[in-house]
Amino acid sequence: ADLVTGFRQAGTPSQQALAVLRFVQDEVRYTGIAIGEGAFRATDPATVLARRYGDCKDKTLLAVTLLQALGIDAVPALVNMDEGRGIAARAPSPGAFDHVIVRLQLDGRTY
């Protein structure tokens, strides 16, 4: 709650979103965890915040959780790092996506 209050004080929703994204990028180290349940399921945001590391799922869920607490429309978005927009031409498959990022809507724009 204190963290969210700090982000709220960053100013406009746009400034709040930027503060959250910078925090997650700068203060939470990227560490790929490709074994066990961590390979498929994001870690609880409170745990990621406490230990200050996580993979793309963990960092994305933390950012989305913080953004949503600020009232910002944010969701995880699955992507394929190699195929990009070409993914739409592939048949549905559990292996179609290899990364997750934050998708947010702010001031009528999607980021």
mmCIF file of N, CA and C in Angstrom, residues 32-107:
data_model
loop_
_atom_site.group_PDB
_atom_site.id
_atom_site.type_symbol
_atom_site.label_atom_id
_atom_site.label_comp_id
_atom_site.label_asym_id
_atom_site.label_seq_id
_atom_site.Cartn_x
_atom_site.Cartn_y
_atom_site.Cartn_z
ATOM 1 N N GLY A 32 15.651 -15.419 -15.242
ATOM 2 C CA GLY A 32 14.802 -16.454 -15.821
ATOM 3 C C GLY A 32 14.765 -17.681 -14.925
ATOM 4 N N ILE A 33 13.568 -18.138 -14.612
ATOM 5 C CA ILE A 33 13.388 -19.309 -13.764
ATOM 6 C C ILE A 33 12.613 -20.331 -14.589
ATOM 7 N N ALA A 34 13.348 -21.248 -15.207
ATOM 8 C CA ALA A 34 12.720 -22.168 -16.161
ATOM 9 C C ALA A 34 12.616 -23.600 -15.642
ATOM 10 N N ILE A 35 12.492 -23.746 -14.321
ATOM 11 C CA ILE A 35 12.334 -25.086 -13.762
ATOM 12 C C ILE A 35 11.119 -25.103 -12.848
ATOM 13 N N GLY A 36 10.522 -26.266 -12.712
ATOM 14 C CA GLY A 36 9.389 -26.421 -11.812
ATOM 15 C C GLY A 36 8.219 -25.539 -12.189
ATOM 16 N N GLU A 37 7.404 -25.240 -11.205
ATOM 17 C CA GLU A 37 6.205 -24.448 -11.423
ATOM 18 C C GLU A 37 6.536 -23.044 -11.924
ATOM 19 N N GLY A 38 7.693 -22.500 -11.529
ATOM 20 C CA GLY A 38 8.114 -21.163 -11.943
ATOM 21 C C GLY A 38 8.291 -21.016 -13.442
ATOM 22 N N ALA A 39 8.418 -22.136 -14.143
ATOM 23 C CA ALA A 39 8.557 -22.076 -15.595
ATOM 24 C C ALA A 39 7.221 -21.747 -16.266
ATOM 25 N N PHE A 40 6.118 -21.961 -15.555
ATOM 26 C CA PHE A 40 4.805 -21.807 -16.171
ATOM 27 C C PHE A 40 3.877 -20.849 -15.447
ATOM 28 N N ARG A 41 4.160 -20.541 -14.207
ATOM 29 C CA ARG A 41 3.262 -19.717 -13.406
ATOM 30 C C ARG A 41 4.029 -18.557 -12.783
ATOM 31 N N ALA A 42 3.435 -17.380 -12.847
ATOM 32 C CA ALA A 42 4.065 -16.197 -12.249
ATOM 33 C C ALA A 42 4.076 -16.322 -10.728
ATOM 34 N N THR A 43 5.111 -15.779 -10.134
ATOM 35 C CA THR A 43 5.255 -15.746 -8.678
ATOM 36 C C THR A 43 4.399 -14.607 -8.117
ATOM 37 N N ASP A 44 3.883 -14.789 -6.925
ATOM 38 C CA ASP A 44 3.089 -13.769 -6.262
ATOM 39 C C ASP A 44 3.852 -12.439 -6.243
ATOM 40 N N PRO A 45 3.204 -11.330 -6.632
ATOM 41 C CA PRO A 45 3.895 -10.035 -6.676
ATOM 42 C C PRO A 45 4.555 -9.630 -5.359
ATOM 43 N N ALA A 46 3.952 -9.978 -4.218
ATOM 44 C CA ALA A 46 4.564 -9.625 -2.925
ATOM 45 C C ALA A 46 5.907 -10.329 -2.750
ATOM 46 N N THR A 47 6.000 -11.564 -3.209
ATOM 47 C CA THR A 47 7.257 -12.308 -3.136
ATOM 48 C C THR A 47 8.303 -11.689 -4.054
ATOM 49 N N VAL A 48 7.892 -11.348 -5.272
ATOM 50 C CA VAL A 48 8.820 -10.721 -6.234
ATOM 51 C C VAL A 48 9.321 -9.397 -5.673
ATOM 52 N N LEU A 49 8.440 -8.635 -5.074
ATOM 53 C CA LEU A 49 8.813 -7.350 -4.491
ATOM 54 C C LEU A 49 9.803 -7.534 -3.343
ATOM 55 N N ALA A 50 9.569 -8.527 -2.521
ATOM 56 C CA ALA A 50 10.445 -8.769 -1.370
ATOM 57 C C ALA A 50 11.830 -9.257 -1.795
ATOM 58 N N ARG A 51 11.880 -10.144 -2.775
ATOM 59 C CA ARG A 51 13.184 -10.710 -3.168
ATOM 60 C C ARG A 51 13.878 -9.902 -4.254
ATOM 61 N N ARG A 52 13.138 -9.018 -4.927
ATOM 62 C CA ARG A 52 13.675 -8.108 -5.945
ATOM 63 C C ARG A 52 14.246 -8.807 -7.170
ATOM 64 N N TYR A 53 13.713 -9.958 -7.534
ATOM 65 C CA TYR A 53 14.061 -10.579 -8.809
ATOM 66 C C TYR A 53 12.896 -11.425 -9.296
ATOM 67 N N GLY A 54 12.886 -11.658 -10.618
ATOM 68 C CA GLY A 54 11.866 -12.503 -11.214
ATOM 69 C C GLY A 54 12.034 -12.561 -12.714
ATOM 70 N N ASP A 55 11.313 -13.477 -13.337
ATOM 71 C CA ASP A 55 11.378 -13.592 -14.789
ATOM 72 C C ASP A 55 10.329 -12.669 -15.410
ATOM 73 N N CYS A 56 10.121 -12.790 -16.717
ATOM 74 C CA CYS A 56 9.193 -11.880 -17.395
ATOM 75 C C CYS A 56 7.776 -11.996 -16.840
ATOM 76 N N LYS A 57 7.347 -13.205 -16.480
ATOM 77 C CA LYS A 57 6.010 -13.390 -15.909
ATOM 78 C C LYS A 57 5.894 -12.666 -14.573
ATOM 79 N N ASP A 58 6.923 -12.826 -13.754
ATOM 80 C CA ASP A 58 6.918 -12.230 -12.420
ATOM 81 C C ASP A 58 6.934 -10.704 -12.479
ATOM 82 N N LYS A 59 7.818 -10.164 -13.298
ATOM 83 C CA LYS A 59 7.937 -8.706 -13.412
ATOM 84 C C LYS A 59 6.681 -8.103 -14.026
ATOM 85 N N THR A 60 6.110 -8.788 -15.010
ATOM 86 C CA THR A 60 4.890 -8.290 -15.644
ATOM 87 C C THR A 60 3.739 -8.289 -14.654
ATOM 88 N N LEU A 61 3.562 -9.389 -13.911
ATOM 89 C CA LEU A 61 2.467 -9.451 -12.942
ATOM 90 C C LEU A 61 2.634 -8.385 -11.860
ATOM 91 N N LEU A 62 3.853 -8.143 -11.417
ATOM 92 C CA LEU A 62 4.098 -7.089 -10.431
ATOM 93 C C LEU A 62 3.697 -5.732 -11.003
ATOM 94 N N ALA A 63 4.161 -5.421 -12.208
ATOM 95 C CA ALA A 63 3.846 -4.131 -12.818
ATOM 96 C C ALA A 63 2.342 -3.973 -13.025
ATOM 97 N N VAL A 64 1.691 -5.007 -13.548
ATOM 98 C CA VAL A 64 0.249 -4.940 -13.798
ATOM 99 C C VAL A 64 -0.508 -4.750 -12.485
ATOM 100 N N THR A 65 -0.102 -5.453 -11.442
ATOM 101 C CA THR A 65 -0.753 -5.328 -10.135
ATOM 102 C C THR A 65 -0.642 -3.903 -9.608
ATOM 103 N N LEU A 66 0.556 -3.311 -9.705
ATOM 104 C CA LEU A 66 0.755 -1.936 -9.244
ATOM 105 C C LEU A 66 -0.037 -0.948 -10.086
ATOM 106 N N LEU A 67 -0.003 -1.120 -11.404
ATOM 107 C CA LEU A 67 -0.737 -0.211 -12.297
ATOM 108 C C LEU A 67 -2.242 -0.281 -12.032
ATOM 109 N N GLN A 68 -2.765 -1.488 -11.880
ATOM 110 C CA GLN A 68 -4.196 -1.637 -11.608
ATOM 111 C C GLN A 68 -4.573 -1.018 -10.262
ATOM 112 N N ALA A 69 -3.699 -1.117 -9.271
ATOM 113 C CA ALA A 69 -3.960 -0.503 -7.963
ATOM 114 C C ALA A 69 -4.046 1.017 -8.082
ATOM 115 N N LEU A 70 -3.401 1.568 -9.101
ATOM 116 C CA LEU A 70 -3.451 3.008 -9.366
ATOM 117 C C LEU A 70 -4.632 3.377 -10.256
ATOM 118 N N GLY A 71 -5.428 2.379 -10.655
ATOM 119 C CA GLY A 71 -6.571 2.641 -11.509
ATOM 120 C C GLY A 71 -6.226 2.726 -12.987
ATOM 121 N N ILE A 72 -5.040 2.255 -13.354
ATOM 122 C CA ILE A 72 -4.597 2.278 -14.743
ATOM 123 C C ILE A 72 -4.939 0.945 -15.394
ATOM 124 N N ASP A 73 -5.514 0.997 -16.576
ATOM 125 C CA ASP A 73 -5.937 -0.199 -17.317
ATOM 126 C C ASP A 73 -4.702 -0.915 -17.855
ATOM 127 N N ALA A 74 -4.306 -2.005 -17.200
ATOM 128 C CA ALA A 74 -3.107 -2.752 -17.594
ATOM 129 C C ALA A 74 -3.367 -4.242 -17.489
ATOM 130 N N VAL A 75 -2.841 -5.002 -18.450
ATOM 131 C CA VAL A 75 -2.975 -6.452 -18.467
ATOM 132 C C VAL A 75 -1.691 -7.065 -19.015
ATOM 133 N N PRO A 76 -1.431 -8.343 -18.691
ATOM 134 C CA PRO A 76 -0.305 -9.031 -19.317
ATOM 135 C C PRO A 76 -0.636 -9.307 -20.790
ATOM 136 N N ALA A 77 0.364 -9.246 -21.655
ATOM 137 C CA ALA A 77 0.179 -9.549 -23.077
ATOM 138 C C ALA A 77 1.227 -10.583 -23.490
ATOM 139 N N LEU A 78 0.758 -11.716 -24.001
ATOM 140 C CA LEU A 78 1.659 -12.767 -24.469
ATOM 141 C C LEU A 78 2.191 -12.398 -25.849
ATOM 142 N N VAL A 79 3.484 -12.611 -26.066
ATOM 143 C CA VAL A 79 4.115 -12.309 -27.346
ATOM 144 C C VAL A 79 5.060 -13.432 -27.746
ATOM 145 N N ASN A 80 5.437 -13.419 -29.012
ATOM 146 C CA ASN A 80 6.468 -14.322 -29.515
ATOM 147 C C ASN A 80 7.611 -13.441 -29.976
ATOM 148 N N MET A 81 8.758 -13.585 -29.343
ATOM 149 C CA MET A 81 9.895 -12.701 -29.618
ATOM 150 C C MET A 81 10.456 -12.869 -31.024
ATOM 151 N N ASP A 82 10.285 -14.028 -31.633
ATOM 152 C CA ASP A 82 10.836 -14.260 -32.965
ATOM 153 C C ASP A 82 9.865 -13.897 -34.078
ATOM 154 N N GLU A 83 8.585 -14.230 -33.896
ATOM 155 C CA GLU A 83 7.626 -14.052 -34.975
ATOM 156 C C GLU A 83 6.899 -12.712 -34.955
ATOM 157 N N GLY A 84 6.892 -12.016 -33.826
ATOM 158 C CA GLY A 84 6.214 -10.726 -33.764
ATOM 159 C C GLY A 84 4.773 -10.834 -34.206
ATOM 160 N N ARG A 85 4.353 -9.934 -35.093
ATOM 161 C CA ARG A 85 2.963 -9.922 -35.569
ATOM 162 C C ARG A 85 2.647 -11.134 -36.441
ATOM 163 N N GLY A 86 3.666 -11.846 -36.925
ATOM 164 C CA GLY A 86 3.465 -13.049 -37.712
ATOM 165 C C GLY A 86 2.812 -14.171 -36.924
ATOM 166 N N ILE A 87 2.747 -14.018 -35.617
ATOM 167 C CA ILE A 87 2.139 -15.036 -34.760
ATOM 168 C C ILE A 87 0.675 -15.265 -35.138
ATOM 169 N N ALA A 88 0.025 -14.250 -35.680
ATOM 170 C CA ALA A 88 -1.391 -14.372 -36.046
ATOM 171 C C ALA A 88 -1.611 -15.429 -37.122
ATOM 172 N N ALA A 89 -0.584 -15.738 -37.911
ATOM 173 C CA ALA A 89 -0.714 -16.723 -38.988
ATOM 174 C C ALA A 89 -0.499 -18.154 -38.498
ATOM 175 N N ARG A 90 -0.011 -18.326 -37.278
ATOM 176 C CA ARG A 90 0.243 -19.662 -36.730
ATOM 177 C C ARG A 90 -1.020 -20.300 -36.191
ATOM 178 N N ALA A 91 -1.036 -21.610 -36.209
ATOM 179 C CA ALA A 91 -2.131 -22.351 -35.575
ATOM 180 C C ALA A 91 -2.006 -22.189 -34.063
ATOM 181 N N PRO A 92 -3.123 -22.173 -33.342
ATOM 182 C CA PRO A 92 -3.063 -22.071 -31.887
ATOM 183 C C PRO A 92 -2.216 -23.203 -31.297
ATOM 184 N N SER A 93 -1.397 -22.847 -30.331
ATOM 185 C CA SER A 93 -0.500 -23.821 -29.722
ATOM 186 C C SER A 93 -0.029 -23.299 -28.371
ATOM 187 N N PRO A 94 0.138 -24.187 -27.379
ATOM 188 C CA PRO A 94 0.656 -23.736 -26.087
ATOM 189 C C PRO A 94 2.075 -23.178 -26.202
ATOM 190 N N GLY A 95 2.812 -23.587 -27.221
ATOM 191 C CA GLY A 95 4.180 -23.102 -27.387
ATOM 192 C C GLY A 95 4.291 -21.893 -28.283
ATOM 193 N N ALA A 96 3.160 -21.285 -28.649
ATOM 194 C CA ALA A 96 3.183 -20.160 -29.589
ATOM 195 C C ALA A 96 3.794 -18.904 -28.975
ATOM 196 N N PHE A 97 3.742 -18.772 -27.669
ATOM 197 C CA PHE A 97 4.231 -17.558 -27.019
ATOM 198 C C PHE A 97 5.436 -17.884 -26.149
ATOM 199 N N ASP A 98 6.426 -16.994 -26.175
ATOM 200 C CA ASP A 98 7.633 -17.244 -25.397
ATOM 201 C C ASP A 98 8.009 -16.084 -24.477
ATOM 202 N N HIS A 99 7.108 -15.104 -24.358
ATOM 203 C CA HIS A 99 7.424 -13.947 -23.533
ATOM 204 C C HIS A 99 6.120 -13.260 -23.136
ATOM 205 N N VAL A 100 6.156 -12.470 -22.088
ATOM 206 C CA VAL A 100 4.983 -11.704 -21.666
ATOM 207 C C VAL A 100 5.439 -10.296 -21.305
ATOM 208 N N ILE A 101 4.634 -9.325 -21.713
ATOM 209 C CA ILE A 101 4.926 -7.914 -21.456
ATOM 210 C C ILE A 101 3.676 -7.245 -20.897
ATOM 211 N N VAL A 102 3.815 -5.997 -20.500
ATOM 212 C CA VAL A 102 2.684 -5.219 -19.997
ATOM 213 C C VAL A 102 2.024 -4.493 -21.168
ATOM 214 N N ARG A 103 0.701 -4.602 -21.226
ATOM 215 C CA ARG A 103 -0.098 -3.818 -22.190
ATOM 216 C C ARG A 103 -0.949 -2.884 -21.353
ATOM 217 N N LEU A 104 -0.823 -1.585 -21.607
ATOM 218 C CA LEU A 104 -1.636 -0.654 -20.839
ATOM 219 C C LEU A 104 -2.298 0.361 -21.744
ATOM 220 N N GLN A 105 -3.436 0.850 -21.287
ATOM 221 C CA GLN A 105 -4.160 1.882 -22.011
ATOM 222 C C GLN A 105 -4.195 3.113 -21.145
ATOM 223 N N LEU A 106 -3.832 4.232 -21.775
ATOM 224 C CA LEU A 106 -3.729 5.482 -21.043
ATOM 225 C C LEU A 106 -4.019 6.623 -22.001
ATOM 226 N N ASP A 107 -4.905 7.504 -21.603
ATOM 227 C CA ASP A 107 -5.245 8.676 -22.417
ATOM 228 C C ASP A 107 -5.647 8.278 -23.840
#
